[in-house]
């Protein structure tokens, strides 16, 4: 499947976490290598997607400089990334009904692969799967995945009625394709969870910018 033949796919950047391990605040707004993490995520995903939105809670004005539609969770209680994915599926159904697929990515992953969307779609089509997620090395990254808008009511039921929170528990219900990227010399799914991770991200950004 060439990039030109990839089905229209909306990207959602998940920035709804509360960054407890960094003392609070918005992790994607941290700066590495002269750019915010969010700027780097947008630069990676914008060429791959038919539009981007941002999932975040609280005052959306703090993201105004990025020019993205901000969509909040509509399931209360900060239930985690599945709520952000559901919000993106609902937004897509209401505002971009021509799009059947949503790509989710963590807003604190600054080195995402430039072939993320095409490879996930290739695997989904090849394996006749309903969902596709990314992996690197021996680790799966279920928050970085491809989701069918048609499954949004099933996801809502799982979140609201069943109180399901873990992504891999939900994806286990469907045929799932997993696509693995190499983790050396740089893990494309490195994410900045701690203050120490920011220092490591600076080092990796220098490698990435030089490539």
N, CA, C and O of each residue as an XYZ file, in Angstrom:
844
protein
N       0.856     -1.192      0.000
C       0.000      0.000      0.000
C       0.891      1.240      0.000
O       1.661      1.447      0.937
N       0.795      2.044     -1.015
C       1.591      3.268     -1.056
C       0.930      4.339     -0.208
O      -0.258      4.262      0.106
N       1.728      5.349      0.161
C       1.192      6.439      0.977
C       0.017      7.116      0.281
O      -0.909      7.589      0.939
N       0.054      7.164     -1.048
C      -1.016      7.827     -1.789
C      -2.329      7.059     -1.693
O      -3.396      7.637     -1.901
N      -2.265      5.745     -1.377
C      -3.467      4.926     -1.332
C      -3.964      4.664      0.085
O      -4.932      3.927      0.270
N      -3.328      5.244      1.069
C      -3.774      5.071      2.448
C      -5.151      5.707      2.619
O      -5.359      6.835      2.172
N      -6.100      5.010      3.259
C      -7.420      5.625      3.478
C      -7.285      6.929      4.271
O      -6.395      7.048      5.113
N      -8.144      7.889      4.015
C      -8.111      9.123      4.800
C      -8.120      8.805      6.296
O      -8.952      8.031      6.771
N      -7.200      9.400      7.018
C      -7.004      9.073      8.433
C      -6.805     10.358      9.215
O      -5.926     11.159      8.896
N      -7.629     10.554     10.246
C      -7.489     11.718     11.116
C      -6.544     11.366     12.261
O      -6.667     10.295     12.855
N      -5.609     12.252     12.574
C      -4.704     12.030     13.694
C      -5.179     12.741     14.941
O      -5.575     13.906     14.885
N      -5.143     12.041     16.077
C      -5.449     12.679     17.358
C      -4.223     12.572     18.251
O      -3.683     11.485     18.455
N      -3.794     13.696     18.773
C      -2.659     13.759     19.682
C      -3.214     13.756     21.105
O      -3.927     14.676     21.507
N      -2.883     12.730     21.845
C      -3.445     12.549     23.182
C      -2.605     13.308     24.203
O      -1.467     12.937     24.490
N      -3.174     14.359     24.735
C      -2.465     15.198     25.709
C      -3.317     15.396     26.953
O      -3.245     16.435     27.609
N      -4.122     14.393     27.271
C      -5.054     14.530     28.385
C      -4.498     14.112     29.722
O      -5.171     14.266     30.741
N      -3.257     13.573     29.752
C      -2.670     13.124     31.017
C      -2.314     14.285     31.925
O      -2.250     15.439     31.502
N      -2.083     13.941     33.201
C      -1.840     14.992     34.188
C      -0.382     15.098     34.615
O      -0.058     15.878     35.511
N       0.503     14.325     33.985
C       1.963     14.461     34.155
C       2.381     14.473     35.616
O       3.175     15.319     36.028
N       1.851     13.538     36.407
C       2.180     13.513     37.834
C       3.678     13.315     38.067
O       4.245     13.892     38.994
N       4.326     12.490     37.214
C       5.745     12.203     37.434
C       6.639     13.382     37.071
O       7.840     13.359     37.341
N       6.058     14.410     36.462
C       6.825     15.626     36.173
C       6.385     16.782     37.044
O       6.797     17.923     36.832
N       5.549     16.487     38.023
C       5.076     17.545     38.888
C       3.894     18.302     38.336
O       3.608     19.417     38.774
N       3.191     17.701     37.365
C       2.017     18.337     36.773
C       2.357     19.152     35.539
O       3.518     19.255     35.143
N       1.332     19.725     34.943
C       1.531     20.513     33.727
C       1.367     19.673     32.477
O       1.035     18.489     32.549
N       1.601     20.290     31.339
C       1.428     19.627     30.045
C       2.772     19.137     29.529
O       3.615     19.939     29.127
N       2.977     17.828     29.538
C       4.252     17.286     29.048
C       4.556     17.712     27.613
O       5.704     18.038     27.313
N       3.555     17.722     26.707
C       3.882     18.092     25.320
C       4.404     19.513     25.148
O       4.957     19.850     24.101
N       4.229     20.355     26.178
C       4.708     21.737     26.072
C       6.159     21.890     26.506
O       6.729     22.973     26.371
N       6.775     20.810     27.033
C       8.198     20.864     27.378
C       9.023     21.021     26.103
O       8.634     20.539     25.040
N      10.142     21.687     26.217
C      10.985     21.966     25.051
C      12.190     21.031     25.023
O      12.861     20.834     26.035
N      12.455     20.458     23.846
C      13.678     19.689     23.634
C      14.266     20.113     22.289
O      13.545     20.247     21.300
N      15.562     20.318     22.264
C      16.221     20.694     21.023
C      15.647     21.941     20.377
O      15.629     22.054     19.151
N      15.176     22.884     21.192
C      14.680     24.144     20.663
C      13.242     24.140     20.196
O      12.745     25.159     19.718
N      12.559     23.007     20.325
C      11.154     22.915     19.911
C      10.356     22.215     21.001
O      10.885     21.352     21.701
N       9.092     22.579     21.148
C       8.269     21.840     22.088
C       8.067     20.419     21.563
O       8.128     20.161     20.361
N       7.827     19.510     22.505
C       7.544     18.129     22.108
C       6.334     18.098     21.177
O       6.320     17.353     20.197
N       5.323     18.905     21.483
C       4.121     18.915     20.654
C       4.425     19.372     19.226
O       3.877     18.825     18.270
N       5.296     20.373     19.082
C       5.690     20.808     17.737
C       6.311     19.651     16.953
O       6.045     19.482     15.763
N       7.130     18.869     17.626
C       7.774     17.737     16.965
C       6.761     16.668     16.577
O       6.853     16.085     15.497
N       5.801     16.411     17.450
C       4.759     15.422     17.132
C       3.946     15.875     15.925
O       3.680     15.085     15.019
N       3.556     17.133     15.913
C       2.774     17.668     14.793
C       3.557     17.563     13.492
O       3.009     17.176     12.460
N       4.844     17.911     13.544
C       5.667     17.861     12.335
C       5.761     16.444     11.785
O       5.816     16.255     10.570
N       5.780     15.446     12.666
C       5.854     14.056     12.213
C       4.530     13.571     11.626
O       4.517     12.874     10.611
N       3.426     13.935     12.256
C       2.143     13.338     11.873
C       1.375     14.117     10.817
O       0.632     13.516     10.041
N       1.530     15.434     10.763
C       0.740     16.222      9.817
C       0.864     15.736      8.381
O      -0.153     15.667      7.692
N       2.069     15.391      7.884
C       2.151     14.922      6.497
C       1.507     13.553      6.272
O       1.256     13.168      5.130
N       1.239     12.820      7.349
C       0.718     11.466      7.218
C      -0.801     11.396      7.344
O      -1.403     10.381      6.994
N      -1.423     12.457      7.837
C      -2.841     12.416      8.205
C      -3.665     13.419      7.396
O      -3.137     14.368      6.816
N      -4.971     13.176      7.377
C      -5.915     14.074      6.697
C      -6.443     15.121      7.663
O      -7.613     15.500      7.602
N      -5.588     15.580      8.543
C      -5.963     16.549      9.564
C      -5.562     16.035     10.931
O      -5.448     14.827     11.140
N      -5.346     16.967     11.876
C      -4.975     16.617     13.248
C      -5.893     17.339     14.223
O      -6.303     18.475     13.989
N      -6.207     16.658     15.320
C      -6.887     17.287     16.446
C      -6.105     16.951     17.708
O      -5.265     16.050     17.706
N      -6.380     17.669     18.767
C      -5.672     17.489     20.024
C      -6.691     17.121     21.097
O      -7.674     17.836     21.288
N      -6.466     16.026     21.789
C      -7.313     15.659     22.927
C      -6.658     16.173     24.202
O      -5.564     15.742     24.564
N      -7.334     17.096     24.878
C      -6.816     17.648     26.128
C      -7.985     18.149     26.952
O      -9.015     18.555     26.412
N      -7.818     18.118     28.256
C      -8.842     18.612     29.164
C      -8.384     19.932     29.768
O      -7.204     20.275     29.696
N      -9.308     20.667     30.359
C      -8.966     21.974     30.900
C      -9.113     23.058     29.849
O      -9.786     22.870     28.835
N      -8.486     24.180     30.097
C      -8.614     25.352     29.231
C      -7.909     25.102     27.886
O      -6.686     24.967     27.850
N      -8.670     25.040     26.782
C      -8.037     24.779     25.494
C      -7.173     25.934     24.994
O      -6.371     25.747     24.079
N      -7.322     27.121     25.578
C      -6.594     28.297     25.086
C      -5.088     28.125     25.213
O      -4.330     28.777     24.495
N      -4.641     27.251     26.122
C      -3.195     27.103     26.302
C      -2.534     26.442     25.099
O      -1.309     26.465     24.975
N      -3.334     25.854     24.211
C      -2.811     25.230     23.002
C      -3.100     26.061     21.745
O      -2.890     25.592     20.626
N      -3.579     27.289     21.934
C      -4.046     28.087     20.796
C      -2.958     28.302     19.747
O      -3.258     28.374     18.556
N      -1.706     28.403     20.169
C      -0.624     28.702     19.234
C      -0.411     27.594     18.207
O       0.216     27.825     17.173
N      -0.924     26.395     18.476
C      -0.679     25.268     17.573
C      -1.730     25.145     16.472
O      -1.550     24.385     15.521
N      -2.820     25.888     16.601
C      -3.819     25.918     15.540
C      -4.612     24.640     15.357
O      -5.143     24.399     14.273
N      -4.706     23.820     16.382
C      -5.443     22.562     16.282
C      -6.759     22.641     17.047
O      -6.855     23.304     18.080
N      -7.762     21.960     16.526
C      -9.008     21.786     17.261
C      -8.718     20.981     18.532
O      -8.114     19.910     18.464
N      -9.145     21.491     19.685
C      -8.944     20.791     20.950
C     -10.255     20.125     21.351
O     -11.293     20.780     21.446
N     -10.195     18.826     21.583
C     -11.378     18.030     21.917
C     -11.160     17.417     23.292
O     -10.188     16.692     23.504
N     -12.055     17.704     24.219
C     -11.926     17.188     25.581
C     -12.612     15.829     25.708
O     -13.466     15.473     24.896
N     -12.225     15.078     26.737
C     -12.939     13.846     27.065
C     -14.386     14.180     27.381
O     -14.673     15.236     27.944
N     -15.308     13.275     27.020
C     -16.681     13.468     27.488
C     -17.080     12.374     28.470
O     -18.242     12.291     28.868
N     -16.123     11.535     28.864
C     -16.336     10.575     29.949
C     -15.640     11.152     31.174
O     -14.431     11.378     31.126
N     -16.349     11.399     32.266
C     -15.759     12.093     33.415
C     -14.751     11.230     34.176
O     -14.713     10.009     34.024
N     -13.940     11.893     34.994
C     -13.065     11.191     35.913
C     -11.702     10.820     35.377
O     -11.044      9.955     35.955
N     -11.250     11.429     34.304
C      -9.937     11.133     33.727
C      -9.713      9.624     33.568
O      -8.785      9.072     34.158
N     -10.554      8.961     32.778
C     -10.444      7.497     32.678
C      -9.291      6.990     31.825
O      -9.150      5.781     31.640
N      -8.463      7.890     31.301
C      -7.296      7.443     30.570
C      -7.399      7.616     29.068
O      -8.347      8.228     28.576
N      -6.425      7.077     28.327
C      -6.348      7.342     26.884
C      -7.527      6.794     26.082
O      -7.828      7.325     25.012
N      -8.193      5.764     26.557
C      -9.364      5.284     25.803
C     -10.431      6.366     25.697
O     -11.138      6.443     24.691
N     -10.554      7.201     26.723
C     -11.531      8.294     26.663
C     -11.138      9.306     25.599
O     -11.998      9.850     24.905
N      -9.835      9.560     25.470
C      -9.376     10.466     24.418
C      -9.610      9.896     23.034
O      -9.979     10.621     22.110
N      -9.394      8.588     22.890
C      -9.656      7.943     21.606
C     -11.147      8.007     21.278
O     -11.519      8.287     20.139
N     -12.000      7.750     22.271
C     -13.443      7.845     22.040
C     -13.839      9.258     21.642
O     -14.639      9.437     20.723
N     -13.291     10.270     22.320
C     -13.612     11.657     21.974
C     -13.218     11.953     20.531
O     -13.931     12.667     19.825
N     -12.083     11.406     20.092
C     -11.639     11.621     18.713
C     -12.537     10.908     17.715
O     -12.843     11.455     16.655
N     -12.961      9.694     18.041
C     -13.874      8.968     17.143
C     -15.201      9.711     17.018
O     -15.748      9.839     15.923
N     -15.717     10.202     18.149
C     -16.979     10.956     18.115
C     -16.825     12.235     17.299
O     -17.694     12.568     16.493
N     -15.718     12.955     17.508
C     -15.498     14.206     16.786
C     -15.401     13.931     15.287
O     -15.953     14.679     14.479
N     -14.714     12.880     14.925
C     -14.557     12.543     13.509
C     -15.899     12.204     12.882
O     -16.204     12.657     11.778
N     -16.699     11.412     13.576
C     -18.020     11.048     13.046
C     -18.896     12.281     12.834
O     -19.650     12.352     11.864
N     -18.796     13.247     13.737
C     -19.642     14.442     13.652
C     -19.117     15.480     12.670
O     -19.903     16.183     12.035
N     -17.794     15.585     12.540
C     -17.208     16.688     11.777
C     -16.497     16.287     10.492
O     -16.368     17.097      9.574
N     -16.032     15.039     10.420
C     -15.357     14.556      9.223
C     -15.933     13.182      8.845
O     -15.215     12.182      8.865
N     -17.223     13.134      8.502
C     -17.879     11.839      8.279
C     -17.307     11.044      7.118
O     -17.583      9.851      6.993
N     -16.514     11.684      6.268
C     -15.894     10.963      5.153
C     -14.696     10.137      5.608
O     -14.167      9.339      4.834
N     -14.267     10.319      6.843
C     -13.092      9.621      7.368
C     -13.531      8.446      8.234
O     -14.360      8.607      9.129
N     -12.980      7.271      7.970
C     -13.358      6.052      8.692
C     -12.312      5.593      9.690
O     -12.553      4.663     10.460
N     -11.133      6.247      9.685
C     -10.033      5.793     10.536
C      -9.409      6.955     11.302
O      -9.260      8.063     10.787
N      -9.048      6.659     12.557
C      -8.359      7.631     13.409
C      -7.049      7.009     13.882
O      -7.010      5.863     14.330
N      -5.988      7.789     13.772
C      -4.672      7.393     14.279
C      -4.452      8.133     15.589
O      -4.485      9.363     15.618
N      -4.230      7.399     16.670
C      -3.933      8.042     17.954
C      -2.443      7.988     18.219
O      -1.776      7.014     17.870
N      -1.920      9.044     18.840
C      -0.518      9.076     19.223
C      -0.382      9.873     20.506
O      -1.087     10.859     20.720
N       0.530      9.435     21.351
C       0.783     10.171     22.582
C       1.415     11.518     22.254
O       2.325     11.602     21.430
N       0.931     12.562     22.900
C       1.449     13.895     22.635
C       2.829     14.142     23.190
O       3.386     15.226     23.016
N       3.408     13.116     23.879
C       4.756     13.291     24.432
C       5.769     12.357     23.768
O       6.794     12.025     24.363
N       5.481     11.935     22.533
C       6.395     11.083     21.758
C       6.981     11.900     20.603
O       6.366     11.972     19.539
N       8.138     12.508     20.782
C       8.643     13.463     19.784
C       9.306     12.851     18.557
O       9.641     13.576     17.620
N       9.504     11.527     18.540
C      10.283     10.933     17.451
C       9.479      9.904     16.656
O      10.039      8.921     16.170
N       8.190     10.120     16.525
C       7.311      9.153     15.859
C       7.776      8.838     14.438
O       8.324      9.711     13.764
N       7.565      7.605     13.972
C       8.019      7.228     12.625
C       7.286      8.013     11.541
O       6.101      8.324     11.661
N       8.018      8.317     10.494
C       7.404      9.033      9.374
C       6.559      8.108      8.493
O       5.841      8.574      7.609
N       6.647      6.800      8.738
C       5.826      5.843      7.985
C       4.799      5.169      8.893
O       4.335      4.068      8.594
N       4.446      5.819      9.993
C       3.548      5.223     10.987
C       2.192      4.858     10.393
O       1.742      3.719     10.522
N       1.546      5.810      9.751
C       0.179      5.586      9.264
C       0.159      4.540      8.150
O      -0.688      3.647      8.163
N       1.069      4.636      7.195
C       1.035      3.710      6.070
C       1.325      2.289      6.524
O       0.701      1.351      6.027
N       2.262      2.104      7.462
C       2.585      0.751      7.894
C       1.464      0.139      8.740
O       1.201     -1.059      8.636
N       0.809      0.940      9.565
C      -0.326      0.419     10.323
C      -1.457      0.012      9.392
O      -2.076     -1.034      9.589
N      -1.734      0.831      8.376
C      -2.784      0.472      7.419
C      -2.400     -0.771      6.614
O      -3.243     -1.632      6.361
N      -1.153     -0.864      6.221
C      -0.704     -2.042      5.480
C      -0.937     -3.319      6.283
O      -1.452     -4.306      5.758
N      -0.556     -3.292      7.550
C      -0.713     -4.473      8.396
C      -2.185     -4.791      8.638
O      -2.591     -5.952      8.604
N      -2.975     -3.759      8.880
C      -4.410     -3.977      9.099
C      -5.043     -4.644      7.892
O      -5.807     -5.599      8.032
N      -4.723     -4.135      6.695
C      -5.307     -4.696      5.476
C      -4.788     -6.111      5.215
O      -5.552     -7.008      4.857
N      -3.498     -6.295      5.397
C      -2.877     -7.591      5.118
C      -3.424     -8.688      6.043
O      -3.637     -9.820      5.609
N      -3.648     -8.348      7.305
C      -4.084     -9.326      8.294
C      -5.598     -9.326      8.507
O      -6.113    -10.037      9.370
N      -6.304     -8.521      7.710
C      -7.756     -8.405      7.839
C      -8.149     -8.093      9.282
O      -9.081     -8.685      9.826
N      -7.428     -7.156      9.891
C      -7.650     -6.784     11.284
C      -8.590     -5.580     11.377
O      -8.751     -4.826     10.417
N      -9.200     -5.417     12.541
C     -10.052     -4.252     12.777
C      -9.303     -3.103     13.421
O      -9.729     -1.951     13.339
N      -8.174     -3.420     14.068
C      -7.369     -2.422     14.747
C      -5.903     -2.712     14.469
O      -5.547     -3.830     14.099
N      -5.053     -1.706     14.648
C      -3.612     -1.910     14.500
C      -2.894     -1.038     15.513
O      -3.279      0.110     15.736
N      -1.838     -1.586     16.136
C      -1.071     -0.828     17.112
C       0.419     -0.952     16.798
O       0.851     -1.841     16.065
N       1.178     -0.040     17.373
C       2.616      0.013     17.144
C       3.369     -0.707     18.250
O       2.866     -0.878     19.361
N       4.591     -1.128     17.918
C       5.490     -1.729     18.890
C       6.916     -1.365     18.496
O       7.185     -0.996     17.352
N       7.831     -1.477     19.466
C       9.258     -1.326     19.177
C      10.006     -2.286     20.081
O       9.683     -2.432     21.259
N      11.010     -2.939     19.514
C      11.683     -3.959     20.300
C      10.677     -5.016     20.707
O       9.963     -5.557     19.862
N      10.617     -5.313     21.988
C       9.667     -6.309     22.492
C       8.485     -5.659     23.199
O       7.734     -6.344     23.892
N       8.308     -4.366     23.039
C       7.276     -3.647     23.787
C       6.186     -3.119     22.867
O       6.462     -2.452     21.870
N       4.952     -3.427     23.218
C       3.810     -2.880     22.483
C       3.486     -1.486     23.004
O       3.693     -1.188     24.180
N       2.972     -0.632     22.112
C       2.578      0.737     22.482
C       1.119      0.938     22.062
O       0.855      1.594     21.055
N       0.174      0.383     22.819
C      -1.222      0.381     22.369
C      -1.847      1.763     22.263
O      -2.868      1.922     21.594
N      -1.253      2.781     22.917
C      -1.804      4.127     22.792
C      -1.536      4.706     21.403
O      -2.170      5.681     20.999
N      -0.590      4.099     20.673
C      -0.276      4.541     19.322
C      -0.879      3.523     18.362
O      -0.294      2.470     18.110
N      -2.041      3.845     17.838
C      -2.761      2.847     17.059
C      -3.740      3.439     16.075
O      -3.949      4.650     16.002
N      -4.328      2.537     15.326
C      -5.284      2.866     14.279
C      -6.638      2.322     14.698
O      -6.773      1.140     15.016
N      -7.653      3.204     14.697
C      -8.961      2.851     15.247
C     -10.061      3.116     14.228
O     -10.054      4.137     13.541
N     -10.994      2.197     14.139
C     -12.132      2.350     13.237
C     -13.211      3.205     13.895
O     -13.626      2.930     15.021
N     -13.659      4.232     13.198
C     -14.734      5.078     13.721
C     -15.996      4.249     13.958
O     -16.805      4.584     14.824
N     -16.166      3.178     13.200
C     -17.361      2.331     13.329
C     -17.445      1.631     14.683
O     -18.511      1.139     15.054
N     -16.340      1.578     15.426
C     -16.339      0.894     16.720
C     -16.614      1.831     17.896
O     -16.489      1.425     19.052
N     -16.982      3.068     17.612
C     -17.056      4.045     18.709
C     -18.142      3.712     19.735
O     -17.943      3.943     20.927
N     -19.281      3.175     19.299
C     -20.325      2.847     20.278
C     -19.918      1.659     21.138
O     -20.270      1.601     22.316
N     -19.185      0.715     20.569
C     -18.682     -0.402     21.362
C     -17.656      0.079     22.381
O     -17.611     -0.413     23.509
N     -16.841      1.036     21.980
C     -15.878      1.600     22.918
C     -16.587      2.382     24.018
O     -16.196      2.303     25.183
N     -17.615      3.125     23.665
C     -18.358      3.883     24.678
C     -18.969      2.930     25.717
O     -18.930      3.201     26.917
N     -19.529      1.818     25.243
C     -20.118      0.846     26.159
C     -19.042      0.282     27.088
O     -19.272      0.135     28.288
N     -17.871     -0.032     26.536
C     -16.799     -0.581     27.357
C     -16.358      0.414     28.426
O     -16.109      0.030     29.569
N     -16.260      1.686     28.060
C     -15.807      2.712     29.002
C     -16.865      3.053     30.049
O     -16.575      3.096     31.244
N     -18.085      3.292     29.592
C     -19.122      3.837     30.471
C     -19.826      2.737     31.257
O     -20.060      2.888     32.456
N     -20.163      1.646     30.603
C     -20.943      0.587     31.248
C     -20.025     -0.415     31.964
O     -20.288     -0.811     33.099
N     -18.954     -0.813     31.285
C     -18.067     -1.832     31.855
C     -16.940     -1.243     32.694
O     -16.237     -1.983     33.382
N     -16.756      0.076     32.651
C     -15.676      0.738     33.374
C     -14.306      0.187     32.980
O     -13.407      0.087     33.815
N     -14.155     -0.165     31.717
C     -12.884     -0.686     31.208
C     -11.927      0.481     30.984
O     -12.322      1.516     30.448
N     -10.662      0.315     31.394
C      -9.703      1.405     31.307
C      -8.467      1.069     30.472
O      -7.908      1.962     29.835
N      -8.033     -0.166     30.455
C      -6.779     -0.524     29.799
C      -7.002     -0.764     28.308
O      -7.892     -1.513     27.906
N      -6.168     -0.108     27.501
C      -6.331     -0.215     26.055
C      -6.193     -1.656     25.584
O      -6.977     -2.118     24.755
N      -5.189     -2.377     26.115
C      -4.972     -3.727     25.596
C      -6.083     -4.693     25.967
O      -6.261     -5.710     25.296
N      -6.827     -4.403     27.010
C      -7.998     -5.234     27.318
C      -9.096     -5.029     26.278
O      -9.832     -5.958     25.946
N      -9.196     -3.792     25.764
C     -10.216     -3.544     24.737
C      -9.780     -4.091     23.383
O     -10.573     -4.718     22.681
N      -8.532     -3.857     23.016
C      -8.075     -4.331     21.712
C      -8.088     -5.855     21.625
O      -8.188     -6.407     20.529
N      -7.989     -6.545     22.770
C      -8.000     -8.014     22.768
C      -9.326     -8.580     22.274
O      -9.416     -9.769     21.968
N     -10.342     -7.752     22.193
C     -11.656     -8.216     21.740
C     -11.762     -8.277     20.209
O     -12.741     -8.800     19.678
N     -10.769     -7.749     19.509
C     -10.863     -7.606     18.058
C      -9.622     -8.185     17.381
O      -8.561     -8.291     17.997
N      -9.765     -8.557     16.105
C      -8.564     -8.916     15.342
C      -7.611     -7.715     15.312
O      -7.982     -6.620     14.889
N      -6.383     -7.945     15.768
C      -5.443     -6.846     15.991
C      -4.140     -7.102     15.245
O      -3.555     -8.179     15.359
N      -3.690     -6.119     14.487
C      -2.385     -6.176     13.838
C      -1.403     -5.358     14.667
O      -1.725     -4.264     15.130
N      -0.195     -5.902     14.849
C       0.863     -5.194     15.566
C       2.044     -4.998     14.631
O       2.523     -5.950     14.014
N       2.508     -3.768     14.529
C       3.626     -3.429     13.642
C       4.809     -2.992     14.498
O       4.674     -2.110     15.347
N       5.976     -3.614     14.273
C       7.150     -3.353     15.100
C       8.190     -2.541     14.337
O       8.527     -2.841     13.192
N       8.687     -1.507     15.006
C       9.796     -0.688     14.489
C      11.046     -0.994     15.302
O      10.938     -1.362     16.472
N      12.233     -0.852     14.712
C      13.469     -1.049     15.481
C      13.609      0.022     16.561
O      13.173      1.160     16.391
N      14.224     -0.368     17.668
C      14.403      0.578     18.778
C      15.813      1.158     18.827
O      16.130      1.935     19.728
N      16.656      0.791     17.875
C      18.000      1.335     17.789
C      18.218      1.950     16.409
O      17.688      1.427     15.429
N      18.973      3.036     16.295
C      19.682      3.745     17.365
C      18.778      4.642     18.208
O      19.225      5.245     19.184
N      17.516      4.724     17.828
C      16.588      5.613     18.522
C      15.216      4.960     18.499
O      14.713      4.584     17.440
N      14.613      4.828     19.681
C      13.267      4.261     19.752
C      12.267      5.325     19.298
O      12.151      6.365     19.948
N      11.537      5.090     18.192
C      10.633      6.127     17.700
C       9.456      6.390     18.630
O       8.730      7.368     18.455
N       9.262      5.507     19.633
C       8.149      5.683     20.556
C       8.622      6.075     21.956
O       7.891      5.940     22.937
N       9.856      6.561     22.024
C      10.338      7.125     23.288
C       9.380      8.215     23.730
O       8.991      9.077     22.942
N       9.000      8.166     25.021
C       8.145      9.246     25.521
C       8.725      9.810     26.807
O       9.386      9.114     27.578
N       8.463     11.067     27.007
C       9.047     11.808     28.123
C       8.086     11.808     29.298
O       7.131     12.584     29.334
N       8.347     10.922     30.267
C       7.469     10.810     31.429
C       8.023     11.500     32.664
O       7.262     11.893     33.548
N       9.339     11.652     32.734
C       9.969     12.213     33.927
C      10.914     13.342     33.530
O      11.212     13.544     32.353
N      11.369     14.060     34.527
C      12.339     15.119     34.276
C      13.607     14.527     33.674
O      14.226     15.136     32.802
N      13.997     13.326     34.143
C      15.182     12.664     33.600
C      14.986     12.317     32.131
O      15.933     12.381     31.346
N      13.766     11.951     31.755
C      13.486     11.635     30.357
C      13.709     12.841     29.449
O      14.107     12.687     28.295
N      13.455     14.035     29.967
C      13.670     15.237     29.158
C      15.144     15.371     28.789
O      15.479     15.745     27.665
N      16.019     15.063     29.739
C      17.453     15.125     29.451
C      17.827     14.099     28.387
O      18.611     14.399     27.487
N      17.278     12.899     28.482
C      17.538     11.878     27.466
C      16.948     12.298     26.122
O      17.550     12.049     25.077
N      15.780     12.930     26.142
C      15.166     13.401     24.903
C      16.032     14.435     24.206
O      16.074     14.474     22.976
N      16.720     15.271     24.963
C      17.640     16.250     24.366
C      18.738     15.532     23.582
O      19.088     15.936     22.473
N      19.274     14.468     24.169
C      20.332     13.715     23.499
C      19.791     13.056     22.231
O      20.433     13.090     21.182
N      18.607     12.457     22.340
C      18.015     11.782     21.186
C      17.617     12.776     20.097
O      17.707     12.468     18.909
N      17.178     13.965     20.500
C      16.794     14.985     19.524
C      17.989     15.381     18.666
O      17.848     15.626     17.468
N      19.162     15.441     19.281
C      20.376     15.775     18.515
C      20.655     14.692     17.480
O      21.048     14.996     16.354
N      20.452     13.423     17.856
C      20.617     12.317     16.894
C      19.576     12.397     15.787
O      19.879     12.229     14.606
N      18.330     12.660     16.208
C      17.230     12.683     15.245
C      17.369     13.838     14.265
O      17.157     13.674     13.064
N      17.726     15.001     14.784
C      17.855     16.175     13.916
C      19.013     16.034     12.931
O      19.015     16.651     11.866
N      19.995     15.214     13.302
C      21.149     15.021     12.421
C      20.901     13.962     11.360
O      21.677     13.840     10.411
N      19.820     13.190     11.510
C      19.568     12.078     10.584
C      18.893     12.567      9.316
O      18.606     11.769      8.423
